[in-house]
């Protein structure tokens, strides 16, 4: 039994239960709470990140599909454009080929007609023109733009034996700046000195040379006028379209 001493302080003792695992569990609880909070925040962030990535992925896939569709459409348009251009080219080439063939045939027909006229004029006299006629006439390219070669054959029937004298006028007509324009051969050729080219022959006479058309002039045809030097001699007026033979 404890004694109570006079003049000394009194102390009371408190009995505390011994709990050796309480501190450990407290630390573990706090740690678990921190871990669970961190994990929750981590997984929440991962979820949002995954959600954002999925959305970006879908947008990227849609963009890829749209791009692919545009590429297909562009390729289709390119093929159509190429086909249209090829069709136009083929059409133009075909038209040019047909036009060239028609010109060649027209030239051949003109040459044959001139040959027939030539031999007919020599063998069969033409009383109305003293047996004088235009045997052949042609215009052909001379190699440079606007430059042409002309050939004219004037003939007399073989049944006639007198010397033919006279002159021929050579006129080119067409359009210049929207107006009708006419040129004498002497205006276009340095080889011809006057508007009238002298004629003197017994059977036939060849007249040929080169001419240069003015820039911007669009020829439409040629007029030939043959006149005898005799008062009652031949008088021939002939008009030809501008039919150019390929050189």
mmCIF file of N, CA and C in Angstrom, residues 167-171 195-197 223-227:
data_model
loop_
_atom_site.group_PDB
_atom_site.id
_atom_site.type_symbol
_atom_site.label_atom_id
_atom_site.label_comp_id
_atom_site.label_asym_id
_atom_site.label_seq_id
_atom_site.Cartn_x
_atom_site.Cartn_y
_atom_site.Cartn_z
ATOM 1 N N UNK A 167 -1.533 39.632 -175.011
ATOM 2 C CA UNK A 167 -1.082 39.855 -173.625
ATOM 3 C C UNK A 167 -2.053 39.175 -172.664
ATOM 4 N N UNK A 168 -1.553 38.876 -171.483
ATOM 5 C CA UNK A 168 -2.377 38.269 -170.440
ATOM 6 C C UNK A 168 -2.258 39.112 -169.170
ATOM 7 N N UNK A 169 -3.381 39.350 -168.544
ATOM 8 C CA UNK A 169 -3.403 40.053 -167.248
ATOM 9 C C UNK A 169 -3.725 39.038 -166.146
ATOM 10 N N UNK A 170 -2.980 39.130 -165.084
ATOM 11 C CA UNK A 170 -3.043 38.167 -163.980
ATOM 12 C C UNK A 170 -3.406 38.957 -162.729
ATOM 13 N N UNK A 171 -4.619 38.723 -162.204
ATOM 14 C CA UNK A 171 -5.074 39.484 -161.030
ATOM 15 C C UNK A 171 -5.469 38.530 -159.910
ATOM 16 N N UNK A 195 1.619 45.164 -165.721
ATOM 17 C CA UNK A 195 0.389 44.420 -165.481
ATOM 18 C C UNK A 195 0.067 43.461 -166.615
ATOM 19 N N UNK A 196 0.513 43.761 -167.807
ATOM 20 C CA UNK A 196 0.250 42.911 -168.968
ATOM 21 C C UNK A 196 1.500 42.112 -169.332
ATOM 22 N N UNK A 197 1.364 40.796 -169.369
ATOM 23 C CA UNK A 197 2.474 39.916 -169.731
ATOM 24 C C UNK A 197 2.354 39.607 -171.227
ATOM 25 N N UNK A 223 -7.968 35.840 -161.406
ATOM 26 C CA UNK A 223 -8.638 36.174 -162.665
ATOM 27 C C UNK A 223 -7.585 36.300 -163.762
ATOM 28 N N UNK A 224 -7.786 35.590 -164.873
ATOM 29 C CA UNK A 224 -6.893 35.659 -166.015
ATOM 30 C C UNK A 224 -7.650 36.272 -167.188
ATOM 31 N N UNK A 225 -7.029 37.221 -167.829
ATOM 32 C CA UNK A 225 -7.645 37.880 -168.986
ATOM 33 C C UNK A 225 -6.645 37.895 -170.146
ATOM 34 N N UNK A 226 -6.974 37.175 -171.219
ATOM 35 C CA UNK A 226 -6.100 37.072 -172.374
ATOM 36 C C UNK A 226 -6.710 37.875 -173.520
ATOM 37 N N UNK A 227 -5.920 38.769 -174.109
ATOM 38 C CA UNK A 227 -6.395 39.620 -175.198
ATOM 39 C C UNK A 227 -5.420 39.529 -176.378
#
